Amino acid sequence: MKSTATTETTTVVDSAESEGKSEAQEAAIFDKTTEKGEEEGLFRACMKSIRNAHKSANRLRSVLVVSGLFTDVKVYREVIVLFYAATNAMETRMLALKDEECDEICGKLLSLGYRFAPQYEKDIKTLYNLDDDGNNTNADLKLTVEKVLLKSTVGAKAYIETIENMSSGTELAGAAFCLWGALIIGGGAMAMPRVQSLCGKDACHLFRDVTGPGRSERKTKFIQMFDSLTKDEKNNDEKKDTNNDDGKSFKFDRIVTTCQECMKGNNELMTSVKINPWWLKYIVSTAVATVSVVAFYYLPKSQRERT
Ligand code: HEM
């Protein structure tokens, strides 16, 4: 039996509830954060676009928790490598578009000051015991990431490739909403205590800029930045009469649709993790032993003597 991110939904819901909140409560918190954005604004539109996929993300995460996300380093590090690959592709493109094409949206996104890829890298080096011996460490890191990507699903590979090929700030904003948003305004940062107790402090660089005092200010800045992203654009578009039927600019709609696609992409990354946690073999052997004992005692005596 393989423990994958496609286990039964019942297990997942039970698991989400055992973590303290029901699905309805989690959805209510999500909606409350949605309302912090401006009415008719980009932030709200992006949140609404990912609402359904976020429910699935919650469930997938619960499956991963059952599979060992916070109890087996091998599960956690594989998840981290996949999210690193997507984030690194996104941040690399963002920096390139800002520097080479003076992309305004990329400039605004980067002005928040976040760079998660280097933090992921430090954690991956710790989690895979890649010694810090100069250039070789980066070669080892590349190799480690390639190995994980090689066995990842078609969907996960396609998501990362889509980000690598993004050619505008509007697309990258959709990706940033999903990859950065999960950490800055979502539940990502809340995982830190569990990661620290499983993997140690040296594997928690990822959470450096999204934990500690100031969470509410960080959230507000993220929300306001998103609401501001296409504002000038909307005014210009109005002058140029390039608005869509819904009264939003084309860039606004492009960000929202990319956002929706990227949240599905995030889910693809989680679905891609196919690892048997270290404790699975004990559960399987215990189950096999129990079934054998039960079968032995319930077999008719004549059959038992033959076996
Ligand atoms: C890989 C993708 C994601 C996963 C697996 C995920 C999973 C979760 C989980 C499990 C929680 C509950 C946390 C807890 O109570 O301990 C949560 C909360 C939340 N998530 Fe996500 N999420 C993801 C992406 C996002 C994104 C992209 C956003 C929006 C930008 C988002 C917004 C939120 C919000 C607003 C909450 C409520 C946080 C609070 O308690 O204040 N999530 N998420």
Coordinates of C-alpha atoms in Angstrom, one line a residue, residues 73-271:
V73 CA 11.5 14.4 7.8
K74 CA 11.4 12.7 4.4
V75 CA 7.8 13.7 3.8
Y76 CA 8.4 17.3 4.9
R77 CA 11.5 17.8 2.9
E78 CA 9.9 16.5 -0.3
V79 CA 7.1 19.0 0.1
I80 CA 9.6 21.8 0.7
V81 CA 11.6 20.9 -2.4
L82 CA 8.6 21.1 -4.6
F83 CA 7.4 24.5 -3.2
Y84 CA 11.0 25.7 -3.5
A85 CA 11.2 24.8 -7.2
A86 CA 8.0 26.8 -7.9
T87 CA 9.0 29.7 -5.7
N88 CA 12.5 29.9 -7.1
A89 CA 11.1 29.9 -10.6
M90 CA 8.7 32.7 -9.7
E91 CA 11.2 34.9 -7.9
T92 CA 13.8 34.4 -10.6
R93 CA 11.4 35.6 -13.3
M94 CA 10.1 38.4 -11.1
L95 CA 13.7 39.8 -10.7
A96 CA 14.5 39.4 -14.3
L97 CA 11.3 41.2 -15.5
K98 CA 11.9 44.0 -13.1
D99 CA 15.5 44.5 -14.0
E100 CA 15.3 43.9 -17.8
E101 CA 11.9 45.3 -18.6
C102 CA 11.2 47.6 -15.7
D103 CA 8.0 45.6 -15.1
E104 CA 5.9 47.8 -12.7
I105 CA 3.9 45.0 -11.1
C106 CA 7.1 43.0 -10.5
G107 CA 8.6 46.1 -8.9
K108 CA 5.6 46.5 -6.6
L109 CA 5.6 42.8 -5.6
L110 CA 9.4 42.9 -4.9
S111 CA 9.0 46.1 -2.9
L112 CA 7.4 44.0 -0.1
G113 CA 10.9 42.8 0.5
Y114 CA 10.3 39.0 0.5
R115 CA 12.7 36.5 -1.0
F116 CA 11.7 33.0 0.1
A117 CA 13.9 31.0 -2.3
P118 CA 17.1 31.6 -0.4
Q119 CA 15.4 30.6 2.8
Y120 CA 14.1 27.4 1.3
E121 CA 17.6 26.7 0.1
K122 CA 19.0 26.9 3.6
D123 CA 16.4 24.5 4.9
I124 CA 16.8 22.1 2.1
K125 CA 20.6 22.0 2.7
T126 CA 19.9 21.2 6.3
L127 CA 17.2 18.6 5.6
Y128 CA 19.3 16.7 3.1
N129 CA 22.6 17.1 5.0
L130 CA 24.3 19.0 2.2
D131 CA 27.5 20.2 3.8
D132 CA 28.3 23.8 3.4
D133 CA 31.5 23.4 1.5
G134 CA 31.4 26.2 -1.0
N135 CA 30.3 25.7 -4.6
N136 CA 29.6 22.0 -4.3
T137 CA 26.7 22.6 -1.9
N138 CA 24.9 24.5 -4.6
A139 CA 25.6 21.7 -7.1
D140 CA 24.3 19.2 -4.6
L141 CA 21.2 21.3 -4.0
K142 CA 20.5 21.4 -7.7
L143 CA 20.9 17.7 -7.9
T144 CA 18.6 17.1 -4.9
V145 CA 15.9 19.3 -6.4
E146 CA 16.3 17.6 -9.8
K147 CA 15.9 14.1 -8.3
V148 CA 12.6 15.2 -6.5
L149 CA 11.3 16.8 -9.7
L150 CA 12.1 13.8 -11.7
K151 CA 9.7 11.6 -9.7
S152 CA 7.1 14.3 -9.4
T153 CA 3.8 14.1 -11.2
V154 CA 3.0 15.5 -14.6
G155 CA 0.8 18.1 -13.0
A156 CA 3.6 19.3 -10.6
K157 CA 6.1 19.5 -13.4
A158 CA 3.7 21.4 -15.6
Y159 CA 3.0 23.9 -12.9
I160 CA 6.6 24.7 -12.3
E161 CA 7.2 24.9 -16.1
T162 CA 4.3 27.3 -16.4
I163 CA 5.9 29.6 -13.9
E164 CA 9.3 29.4 -15.6
N165 CA 7.7 30.6 -18.8
M166 CA 5.7 33.4 -17.3
S167 CA 6.4 36.6 -19.2
S168 CA 4.5 39.3 -17.4
G169 CA 4.0 40.9 -14.0
T170 CA 0.3 40.0 -14.1
E171 CA 1.0 36.3 -14.4
L172 CA 3.7 36.5 -11.7
A173 CA 1.3 38.4 -9.4
G174 CA -1.1 35.4 -9.6
A175 CA 1.8 33.0 -8.7
A176 CA 3.0 35.3 -5.9
F177 CA -0.5 35.5 -4.4
C178 CA -0.5 31.7 -4.1
L179 CA 3.1 31.0 -3.2
W180 CA 3.9 34.0 -1.0
G181 CA 0.3 34.4 0.3
A182 CA 0.2 31.0 1.8
L183 CA 3.1 32.1 4.1
I184 CA 2.3 35.8 4.6
I185 CA -1.4 35.8 5.2
G186 CA -2.3 32.0 5.2
G187 CA -1.7 29.2 7.6
G188 CA 1.9 28.4 6.4
A189 CA 3.6 30.3 9.2
M190 CA 1.6 28.4 11.8
A191 CA 3.4 25.2 10.8
M192 CA 6.7 26.5 12.2
P193 CA 6.5 25.0 15.8
R194 CA 5.8 21.6 14.3
V195 CA 8.6 21.9 11.7
Q196 CA 11.0 23.0 14.4
S197 CA 10.2 20.1 16.7
L198 CA 10.5 17.6 13.8
C199 CA 13.5 19.1 12.0
G200 CA 15.2 21.5 14.3
K201 CA 15.8 25.3 14.2
D202 CA 18.2 25.0 11.2
A203 CA 15.3 23.9 9.0
C204 CA 13.1 26.9 9.8
H205 CA 14.7 29.7 7.8
L206 CA 11.6 29.7 5.6
F207 CA 9.5 31.1 8.4
R208 CA 12.0 33.9 9.4
D209 CA 10.1 36.7 7.8
V210 CA 6.6 35.6 8.4
T211 CA 6.6 34.7 12.1
G212 CA 7.0 36.8 15.2
P213 CA 5.6 40.2 16.0
G214 CA 4.0 42.2 13.3
R215 CA 1.9 39.5 11.6
S216 CA -1.1 41.7 11.3
E217 CA 1.0 44.5 9.7
R218 CA 2.5 42.1 7.3
K219 CA -0.9 40.9 6.3
T220 CA -2.2 44.4 5.9
K221 CA 0.7 45.4 3.7
F222 CA 0.2 42.3 1.5
I223 CA -3.5 43.0 1.1
Q224 CA -3.0 46.7 0.4
M225 CA -0.3 46.0 -2.1
F226 CA -2.5 43.6 -4.0
D227 CA -5.4 46.1 -4.0
S228 CA -3.0 48.7 -5.4
L229 CA -1.5 46.5 -8.1
T230 CA -3.8 47.4 -11.0
K231 CA -5.3 50.6 -9.7
D232 CA -3.3 52.9 -12.0
E233 CA -3.8 50.4 -14.7
K234 CA -7.6 50.6 -14.3
N235 CA -7.5 54.4 -14.6
N236 CA -5.3 54.2 -17.7
D237 CA -7.5 51.5 -19.2
E238 CA -10.6 53.5 -18.6
K239 CA -9.0 56.3 -20.7
K240 CA -8.0 53.8 -23.3
D241 CA -11.3 52.0 -23.1
T242 CA -9.7 48.7 -22.6
N243 CA -11.8 47.5 -19.7
N244 CA -13.5 44.1 -19.8
D245 CA -17.3 43.7 -19.6
D246 CA -17.1 43.4 -15.8
G247 CA -15.6 46.9 -15.6
K248 CA -12.2 45.5 -14.5
S249 CA -9.0 46.0 -16.5
F250 CA -7.6 43.2 -18.5
K251 CA -4.7 43.0 -16.1
F252 CA -7.0 42.7 -13.1
D253 CA -8.8 39.7 -14.8
R254 CA -5.5 38.2 -15.9
I255 CA -4.1 38.2 -12.3
V256 CA -7.3 36.7 -11.0
T257 CA -7.4 33.8 -13.5
T258 CA -3.7 33.1 -13.0
C259 CA -4.2 33.1 -9.3
Q260 CA -6.9 30.5 -9.7
E261 CA -4.7 28.3 -11.9
C262 CA -1.7 28.7 -9.5
M263 CA -3.7 27.6 -6.5
K264 CA -4.6 24.4 -8.4
G265 CA -0.9 24.2 -9.2
N266 CA -0.1 24.4 -5.5
N267 CA -2.5 21.5 -4.9
E268 CA -0.7 19.6 -7.7
L269 CA 2.6 19.9 -5.8
M270 CA 1.0 18.4 -2.7
T271 CA -0.6 15.6 -4.7

